[in-house]
Coordinates of N, CA and C in Angstrom, one line a residue:
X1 N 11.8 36.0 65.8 CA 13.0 35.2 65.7 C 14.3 36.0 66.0
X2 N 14.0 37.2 65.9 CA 15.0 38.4 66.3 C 15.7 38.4 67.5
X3 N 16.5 38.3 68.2 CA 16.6 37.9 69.5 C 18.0 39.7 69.3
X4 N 17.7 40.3 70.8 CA 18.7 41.4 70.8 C 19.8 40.9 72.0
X5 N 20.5 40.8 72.0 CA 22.1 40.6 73.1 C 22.7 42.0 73.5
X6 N 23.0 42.0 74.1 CA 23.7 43.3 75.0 C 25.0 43.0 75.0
X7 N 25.7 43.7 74.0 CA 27.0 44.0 74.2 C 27.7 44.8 75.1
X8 N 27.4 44.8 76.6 CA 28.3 45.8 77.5 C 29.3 44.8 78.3
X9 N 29.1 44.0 77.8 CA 30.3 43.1 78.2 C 31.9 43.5 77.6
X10 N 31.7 44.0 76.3 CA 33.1 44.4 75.7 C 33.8 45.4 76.3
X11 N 33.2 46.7 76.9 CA 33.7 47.3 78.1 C 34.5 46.4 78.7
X12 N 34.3 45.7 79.6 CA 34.9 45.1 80.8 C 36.0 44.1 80.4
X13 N 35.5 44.0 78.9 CA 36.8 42.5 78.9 C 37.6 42.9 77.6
X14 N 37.7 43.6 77.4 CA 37.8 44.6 76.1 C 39.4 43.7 75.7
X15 N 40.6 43.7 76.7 CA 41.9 43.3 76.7 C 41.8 41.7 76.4
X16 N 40.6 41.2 77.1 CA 40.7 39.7 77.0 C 40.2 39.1 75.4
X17 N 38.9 40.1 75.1 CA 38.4 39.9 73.8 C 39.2 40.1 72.5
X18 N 40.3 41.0 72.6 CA 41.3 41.4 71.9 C 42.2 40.2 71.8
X19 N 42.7 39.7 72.7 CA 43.3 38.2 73.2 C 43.0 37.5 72.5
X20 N 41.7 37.1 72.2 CA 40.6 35.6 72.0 C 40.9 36.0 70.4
X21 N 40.8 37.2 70.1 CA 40.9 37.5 68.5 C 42.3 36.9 67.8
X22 N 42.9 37.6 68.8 CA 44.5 37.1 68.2 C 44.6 36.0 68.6
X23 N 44.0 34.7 69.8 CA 44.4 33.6 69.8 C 43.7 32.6 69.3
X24 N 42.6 33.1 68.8 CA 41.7 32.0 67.9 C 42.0 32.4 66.6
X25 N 41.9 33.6 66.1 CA 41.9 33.9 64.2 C 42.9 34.0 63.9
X26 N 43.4 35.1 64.4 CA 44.9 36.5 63.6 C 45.7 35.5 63.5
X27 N 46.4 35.2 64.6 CA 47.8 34.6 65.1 C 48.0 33.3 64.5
X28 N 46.5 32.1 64.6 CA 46.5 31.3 63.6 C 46.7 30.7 62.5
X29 N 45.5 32.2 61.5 CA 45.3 31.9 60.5 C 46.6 32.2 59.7
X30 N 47.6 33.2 60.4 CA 49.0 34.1 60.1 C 49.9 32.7 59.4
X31 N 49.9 32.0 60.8 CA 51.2 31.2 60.8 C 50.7 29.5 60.2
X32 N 49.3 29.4 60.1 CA 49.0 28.4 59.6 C 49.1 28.2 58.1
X33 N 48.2 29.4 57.2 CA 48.7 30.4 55.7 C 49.9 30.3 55.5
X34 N 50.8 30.6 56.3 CA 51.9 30.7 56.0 C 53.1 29.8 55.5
X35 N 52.9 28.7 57.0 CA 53.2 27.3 56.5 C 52.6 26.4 55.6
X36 N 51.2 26.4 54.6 CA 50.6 25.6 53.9 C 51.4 26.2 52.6
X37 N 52.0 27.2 52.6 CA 52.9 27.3 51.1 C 53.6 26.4 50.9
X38 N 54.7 26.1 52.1 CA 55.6 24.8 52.2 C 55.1 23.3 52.5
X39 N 54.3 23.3 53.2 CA 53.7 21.8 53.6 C 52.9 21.5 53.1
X40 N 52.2 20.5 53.0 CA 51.0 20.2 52.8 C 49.9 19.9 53.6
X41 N 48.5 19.9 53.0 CA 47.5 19.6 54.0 C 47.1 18.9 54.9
X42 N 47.7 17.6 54.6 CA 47.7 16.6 55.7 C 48.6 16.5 56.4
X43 N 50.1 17.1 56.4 CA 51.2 17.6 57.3 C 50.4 18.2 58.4
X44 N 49.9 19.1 58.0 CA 49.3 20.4 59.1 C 48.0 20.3 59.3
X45 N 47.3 19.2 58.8 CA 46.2 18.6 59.8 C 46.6 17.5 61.0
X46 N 48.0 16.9 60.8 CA 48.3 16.4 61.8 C 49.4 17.3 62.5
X47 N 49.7 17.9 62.2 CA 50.1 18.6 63.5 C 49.4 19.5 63.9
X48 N 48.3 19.8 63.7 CA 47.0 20.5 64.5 C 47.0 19.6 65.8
X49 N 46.9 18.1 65.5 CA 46.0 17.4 66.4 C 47.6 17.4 67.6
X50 N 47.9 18.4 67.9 CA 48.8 19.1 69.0 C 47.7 19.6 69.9
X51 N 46.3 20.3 69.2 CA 45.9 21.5 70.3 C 45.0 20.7 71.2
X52 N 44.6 19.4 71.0 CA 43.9 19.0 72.0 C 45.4 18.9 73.1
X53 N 46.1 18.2 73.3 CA 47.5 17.8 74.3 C 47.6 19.5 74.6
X54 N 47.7 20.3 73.9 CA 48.3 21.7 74.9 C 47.0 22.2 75.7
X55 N 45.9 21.8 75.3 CA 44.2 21.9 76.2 C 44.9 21.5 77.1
X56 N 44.7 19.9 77.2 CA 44.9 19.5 78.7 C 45.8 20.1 79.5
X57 N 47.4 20.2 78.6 CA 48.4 20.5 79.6 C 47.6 21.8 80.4
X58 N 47.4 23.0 79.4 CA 47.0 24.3 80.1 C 45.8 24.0 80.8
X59 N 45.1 23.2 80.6 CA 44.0 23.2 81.6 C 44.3 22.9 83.0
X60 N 45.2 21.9 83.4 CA 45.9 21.6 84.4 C 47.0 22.2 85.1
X61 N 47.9 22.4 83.8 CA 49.0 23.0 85.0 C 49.3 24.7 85.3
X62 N 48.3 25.4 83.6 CA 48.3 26.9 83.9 C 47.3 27.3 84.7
X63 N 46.0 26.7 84.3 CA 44.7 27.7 84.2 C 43.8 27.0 85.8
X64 N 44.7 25.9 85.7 CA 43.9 24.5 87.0 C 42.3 24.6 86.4
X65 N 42.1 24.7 85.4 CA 40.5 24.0 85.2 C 40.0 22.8 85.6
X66 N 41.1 21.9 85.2 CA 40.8 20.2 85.5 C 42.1 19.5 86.1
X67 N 41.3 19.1 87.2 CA 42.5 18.0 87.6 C 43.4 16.8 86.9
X68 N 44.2 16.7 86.4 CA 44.3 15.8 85.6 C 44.7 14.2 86.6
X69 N 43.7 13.6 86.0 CA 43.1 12.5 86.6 C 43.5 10.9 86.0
X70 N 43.6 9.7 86.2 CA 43.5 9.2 85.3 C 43.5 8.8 83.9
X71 N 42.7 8.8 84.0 CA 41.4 8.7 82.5 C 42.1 9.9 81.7
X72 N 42.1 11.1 81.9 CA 42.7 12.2 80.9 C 44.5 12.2 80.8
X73 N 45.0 11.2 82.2 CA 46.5 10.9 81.8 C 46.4 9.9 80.7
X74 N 46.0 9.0 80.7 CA 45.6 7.8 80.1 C 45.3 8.9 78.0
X75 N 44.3 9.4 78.2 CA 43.8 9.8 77.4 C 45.3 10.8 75.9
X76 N 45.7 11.6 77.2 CA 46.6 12.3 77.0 C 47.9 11.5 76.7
X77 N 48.3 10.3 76.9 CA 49.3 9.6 76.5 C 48.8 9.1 75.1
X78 N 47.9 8.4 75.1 CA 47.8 7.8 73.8 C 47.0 8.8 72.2
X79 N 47.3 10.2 72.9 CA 46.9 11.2 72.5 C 48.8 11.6 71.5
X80 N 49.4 11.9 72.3 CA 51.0 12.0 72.1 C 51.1 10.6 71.7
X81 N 51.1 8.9 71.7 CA 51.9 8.2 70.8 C 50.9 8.0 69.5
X82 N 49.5 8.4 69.7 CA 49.2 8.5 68.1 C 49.6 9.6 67.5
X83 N 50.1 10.8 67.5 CA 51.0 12.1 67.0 C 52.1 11.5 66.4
X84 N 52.5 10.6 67.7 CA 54.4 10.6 67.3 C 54.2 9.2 66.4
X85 N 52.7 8.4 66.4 CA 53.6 7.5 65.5 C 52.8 8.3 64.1
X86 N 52.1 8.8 63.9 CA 51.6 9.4 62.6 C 53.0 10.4 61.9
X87 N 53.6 11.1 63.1 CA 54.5 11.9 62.5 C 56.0 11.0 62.0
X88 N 56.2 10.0 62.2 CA 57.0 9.1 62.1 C 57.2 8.1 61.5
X89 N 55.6 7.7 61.1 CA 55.6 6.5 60.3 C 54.5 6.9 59.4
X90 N 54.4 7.1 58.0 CA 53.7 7.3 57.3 C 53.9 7.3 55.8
X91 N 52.4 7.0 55.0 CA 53.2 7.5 53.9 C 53.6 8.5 53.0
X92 N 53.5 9.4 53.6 CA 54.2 10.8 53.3 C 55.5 11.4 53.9
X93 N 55.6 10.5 54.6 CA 57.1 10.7 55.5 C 57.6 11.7 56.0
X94 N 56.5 12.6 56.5 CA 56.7 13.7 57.3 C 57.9 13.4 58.8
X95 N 58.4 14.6 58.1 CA 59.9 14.5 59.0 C 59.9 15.9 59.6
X96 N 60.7 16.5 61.0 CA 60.8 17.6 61.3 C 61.9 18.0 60.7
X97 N 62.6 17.7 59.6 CA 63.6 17.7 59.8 C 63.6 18.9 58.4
X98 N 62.6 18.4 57.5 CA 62.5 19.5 56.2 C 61.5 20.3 56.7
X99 N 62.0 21.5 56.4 CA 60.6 22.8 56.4 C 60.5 22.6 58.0
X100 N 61.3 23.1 58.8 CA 61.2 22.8 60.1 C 60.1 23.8 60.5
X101 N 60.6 25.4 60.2 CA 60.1 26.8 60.4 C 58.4 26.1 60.2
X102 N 58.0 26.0 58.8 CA 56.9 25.4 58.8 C 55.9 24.4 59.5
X103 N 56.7 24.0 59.7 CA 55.8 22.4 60.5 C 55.7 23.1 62.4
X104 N 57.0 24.3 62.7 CA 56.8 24.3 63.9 C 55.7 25.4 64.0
X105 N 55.2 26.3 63.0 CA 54.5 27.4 62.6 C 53.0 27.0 62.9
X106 N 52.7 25.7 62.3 CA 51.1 25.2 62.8 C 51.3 24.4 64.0
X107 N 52.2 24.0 64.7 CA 52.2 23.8 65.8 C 52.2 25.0 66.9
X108 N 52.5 26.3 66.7 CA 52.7 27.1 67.6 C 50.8 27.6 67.0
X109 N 50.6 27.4 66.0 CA 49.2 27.5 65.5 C 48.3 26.8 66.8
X110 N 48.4 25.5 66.8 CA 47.4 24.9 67.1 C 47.8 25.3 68.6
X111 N 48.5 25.1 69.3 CA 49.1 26.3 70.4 C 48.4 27.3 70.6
X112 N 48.0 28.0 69.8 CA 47.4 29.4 69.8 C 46.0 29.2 70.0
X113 N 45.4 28.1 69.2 CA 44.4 27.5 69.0 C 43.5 27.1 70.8
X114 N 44.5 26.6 71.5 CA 44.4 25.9 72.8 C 44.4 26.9 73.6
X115 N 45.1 27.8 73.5 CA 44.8 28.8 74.7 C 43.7 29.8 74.5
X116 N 43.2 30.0 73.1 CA 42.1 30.2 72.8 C 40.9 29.9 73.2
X117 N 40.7 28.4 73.4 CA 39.7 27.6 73.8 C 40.2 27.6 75.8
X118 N 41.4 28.1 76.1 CA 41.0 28.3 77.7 C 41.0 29.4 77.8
X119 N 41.6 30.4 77.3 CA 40.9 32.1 77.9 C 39.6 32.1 77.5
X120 N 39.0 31.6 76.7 CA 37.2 32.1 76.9 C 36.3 31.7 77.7
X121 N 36.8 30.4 78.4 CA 36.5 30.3 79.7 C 36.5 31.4 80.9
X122 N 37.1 32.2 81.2 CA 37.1 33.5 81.8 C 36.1 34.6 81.9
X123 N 35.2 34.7 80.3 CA 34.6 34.9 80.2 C 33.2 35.0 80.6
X124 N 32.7 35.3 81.7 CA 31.3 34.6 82.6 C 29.7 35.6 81.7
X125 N 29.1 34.5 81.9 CA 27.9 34.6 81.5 C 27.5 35.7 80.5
X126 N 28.6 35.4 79.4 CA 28.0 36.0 78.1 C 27.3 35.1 76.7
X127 N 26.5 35.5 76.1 CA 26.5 34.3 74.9 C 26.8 34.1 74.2
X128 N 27.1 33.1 73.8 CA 28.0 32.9 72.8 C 27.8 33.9 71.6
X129 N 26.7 34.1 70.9 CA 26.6 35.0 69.7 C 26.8 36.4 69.8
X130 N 26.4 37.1 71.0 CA 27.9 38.4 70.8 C 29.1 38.5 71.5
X131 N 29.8 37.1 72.0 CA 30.8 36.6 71.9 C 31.7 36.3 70.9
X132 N 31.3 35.9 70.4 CA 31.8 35.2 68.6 C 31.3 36.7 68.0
X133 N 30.4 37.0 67.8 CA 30.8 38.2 66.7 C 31.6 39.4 67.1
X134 N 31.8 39.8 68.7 CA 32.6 40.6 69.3 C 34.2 40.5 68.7
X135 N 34.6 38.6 69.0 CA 35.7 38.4 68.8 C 35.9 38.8 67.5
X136 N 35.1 37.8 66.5 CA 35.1 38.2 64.9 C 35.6 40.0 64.7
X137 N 35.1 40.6 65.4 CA 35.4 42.3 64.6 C 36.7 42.5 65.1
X138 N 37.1 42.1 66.6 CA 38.3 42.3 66.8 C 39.3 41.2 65.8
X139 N 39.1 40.4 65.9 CA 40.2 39.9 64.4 C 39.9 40.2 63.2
X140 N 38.9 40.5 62.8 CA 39.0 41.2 61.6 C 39.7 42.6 61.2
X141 N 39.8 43.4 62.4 CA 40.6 44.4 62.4 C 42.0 43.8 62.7
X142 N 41.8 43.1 63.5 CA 43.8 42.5 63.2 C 44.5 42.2 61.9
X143 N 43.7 41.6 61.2 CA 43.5 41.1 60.2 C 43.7 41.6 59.1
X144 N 43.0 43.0 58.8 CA 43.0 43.9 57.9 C 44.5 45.2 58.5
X145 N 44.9 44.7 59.6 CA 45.9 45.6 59.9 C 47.2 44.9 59.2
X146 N 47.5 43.6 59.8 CA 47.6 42.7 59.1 C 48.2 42.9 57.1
X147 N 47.1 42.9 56.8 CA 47.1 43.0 55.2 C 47.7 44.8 55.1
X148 N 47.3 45.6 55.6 CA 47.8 46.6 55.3 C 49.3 46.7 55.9
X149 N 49.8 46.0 56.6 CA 51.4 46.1 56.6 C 52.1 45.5 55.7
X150 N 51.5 44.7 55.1 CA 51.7 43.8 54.1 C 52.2 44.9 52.6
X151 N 53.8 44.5 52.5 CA 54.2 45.5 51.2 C 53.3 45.0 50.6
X152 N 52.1 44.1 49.6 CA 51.4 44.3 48.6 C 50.1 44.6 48.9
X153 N 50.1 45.8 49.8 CA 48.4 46.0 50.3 C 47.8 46.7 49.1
X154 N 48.7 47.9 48.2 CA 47.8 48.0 47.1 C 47.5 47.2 46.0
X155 N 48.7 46.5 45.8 CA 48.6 45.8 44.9 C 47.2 44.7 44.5
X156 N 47.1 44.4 46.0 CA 46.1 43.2 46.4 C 45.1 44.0 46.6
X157 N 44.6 45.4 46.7 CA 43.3 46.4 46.7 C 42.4 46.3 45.3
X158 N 44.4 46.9 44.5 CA 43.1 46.9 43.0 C 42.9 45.4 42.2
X159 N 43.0 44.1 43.4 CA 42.6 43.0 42.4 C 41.5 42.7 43.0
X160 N 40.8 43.2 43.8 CA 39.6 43.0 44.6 C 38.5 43.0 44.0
X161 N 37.3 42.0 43.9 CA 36.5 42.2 42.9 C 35.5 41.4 43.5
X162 N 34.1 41.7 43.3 CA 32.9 41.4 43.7 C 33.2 39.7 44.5
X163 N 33.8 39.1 43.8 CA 33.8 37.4 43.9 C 35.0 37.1 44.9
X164 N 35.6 37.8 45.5 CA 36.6 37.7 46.7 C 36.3 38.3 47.6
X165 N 35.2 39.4 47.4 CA 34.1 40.2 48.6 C 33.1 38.9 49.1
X166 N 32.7 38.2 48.4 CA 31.8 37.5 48.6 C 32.4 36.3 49.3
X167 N 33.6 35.4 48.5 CA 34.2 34.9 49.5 C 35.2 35.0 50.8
X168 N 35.4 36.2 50.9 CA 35.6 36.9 52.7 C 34.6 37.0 53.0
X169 N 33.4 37.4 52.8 CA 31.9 37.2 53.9 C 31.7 36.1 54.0
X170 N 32.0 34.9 53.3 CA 31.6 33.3 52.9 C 32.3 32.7 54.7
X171 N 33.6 32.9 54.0 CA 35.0 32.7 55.4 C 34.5 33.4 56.5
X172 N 34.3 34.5 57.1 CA 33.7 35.4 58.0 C 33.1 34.8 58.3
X173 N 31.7 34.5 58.0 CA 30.3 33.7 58.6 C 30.8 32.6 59.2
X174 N 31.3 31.3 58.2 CA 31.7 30.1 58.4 C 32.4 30.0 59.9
X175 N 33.7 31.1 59.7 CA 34.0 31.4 61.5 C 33.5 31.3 62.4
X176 N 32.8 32.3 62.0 CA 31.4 32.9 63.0 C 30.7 31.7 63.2
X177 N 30.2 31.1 62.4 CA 29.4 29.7 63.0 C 30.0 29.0 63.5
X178 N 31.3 28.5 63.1 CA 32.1 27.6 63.9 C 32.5 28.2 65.1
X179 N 33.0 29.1 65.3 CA 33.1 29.8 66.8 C 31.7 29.8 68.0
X180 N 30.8 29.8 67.5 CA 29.6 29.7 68.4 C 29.4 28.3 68.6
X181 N 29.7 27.7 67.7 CA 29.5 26.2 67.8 C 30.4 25.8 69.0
X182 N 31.7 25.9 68.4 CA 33.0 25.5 69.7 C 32.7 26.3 70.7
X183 N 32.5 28.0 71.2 CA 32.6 28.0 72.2 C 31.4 27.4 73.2
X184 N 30.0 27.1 72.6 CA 28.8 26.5 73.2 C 29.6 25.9 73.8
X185 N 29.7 24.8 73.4 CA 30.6 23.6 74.2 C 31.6 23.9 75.0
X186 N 32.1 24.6 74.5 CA 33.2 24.9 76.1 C 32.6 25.6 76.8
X187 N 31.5 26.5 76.9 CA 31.0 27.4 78.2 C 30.2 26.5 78.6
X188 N 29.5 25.7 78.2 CA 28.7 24.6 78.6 C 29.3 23.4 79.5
X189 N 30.8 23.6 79.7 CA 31.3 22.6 80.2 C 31.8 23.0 81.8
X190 N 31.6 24.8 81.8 CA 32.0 25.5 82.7 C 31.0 24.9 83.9

């Protein structure tokens, strides 16, 4: 059941894998964290659903992956008026107008999120599981760079205790599975 993968891919893409770390984990989890202090969860689960619309846009007009065609104009419109009418009519009454910094923070999130899912396209003929765990170590080192610029890096050291080791490996994995999952499907679409 042991299956071995050859990592010499990281050689060659070393700058791009670095990239994928900060545009899938670091950069995300930074500004997403950051805005869930101020907002709430269903604020910034609808303004996630931004990163499919910046897919397409970058698929088409940076990366030319896909022509944009009908069907994905079509798609991509009623993609943007179910956004604007969820952000505008609801009953939480999400407005851009409070907690702007915040609300634009997981939008530059889900942003980050999209070009994520098109630079690993670039990527040729690697598999997804030392893909995903490649990226994983490069943001986890972002990550922990991250926390140590962070004025309460000791503070947050000596509260460290067996049960928050355990739930950062919990979070870690769960990535990690979710990332092999998502990128299957997008290399698969290559």
């Amino acid at each position: 059941l042991v299956k071995k993968y050859s990592f010499v891919f990281i050689r060659n893409n070393f700058i791009l894998l670095f990239v994928l770390g900060l545009s899938g984990t670091s950069i995300p989890f930074f500004l997403i964290s950051w805005a869930q202090q101020t907002i709430n969860s269903s604020e910034t689960g609808i303004l996630i659903g931004f990163m499919p619309i910046f897919t397409v846009l970058g698929s088409h007009f940076y990366f030319k992956y896909e022509k944009l065609n009908i069907q994905t104009f079509f798609g991509f419109m009623l993609g943007f008026l179910g956004l604007f009418i969820l952000l505008l009519n609801n009953d939480n009454s999400i407005s851009m107008h409070n907690n702007f910094l915040a609300k634009f923070a997981v939008i530059l999130g889900a942003f980050f999120y999209a070009l994520n899912a098109l630079l690993v396209k670039k990527i040729i003929g690697v598999h997804v599981i030392p893909l995903s765990a490649s990226v994983m170590l490069f943001s986890s080192f972002q990550l922990f760079v991250l926390l140590f610029l962070n004025n309460d890096f000791y503070n947050i050291l000596s509260k460290i205790n067996y049960k928050i080791i355990i739930l950062v490996f919990l979070i870690l994995y769960l990535h990690l599975v979710f990332n092999c999952m998502r990128w299957h499907l997008i290399l698969k679409q290559k």
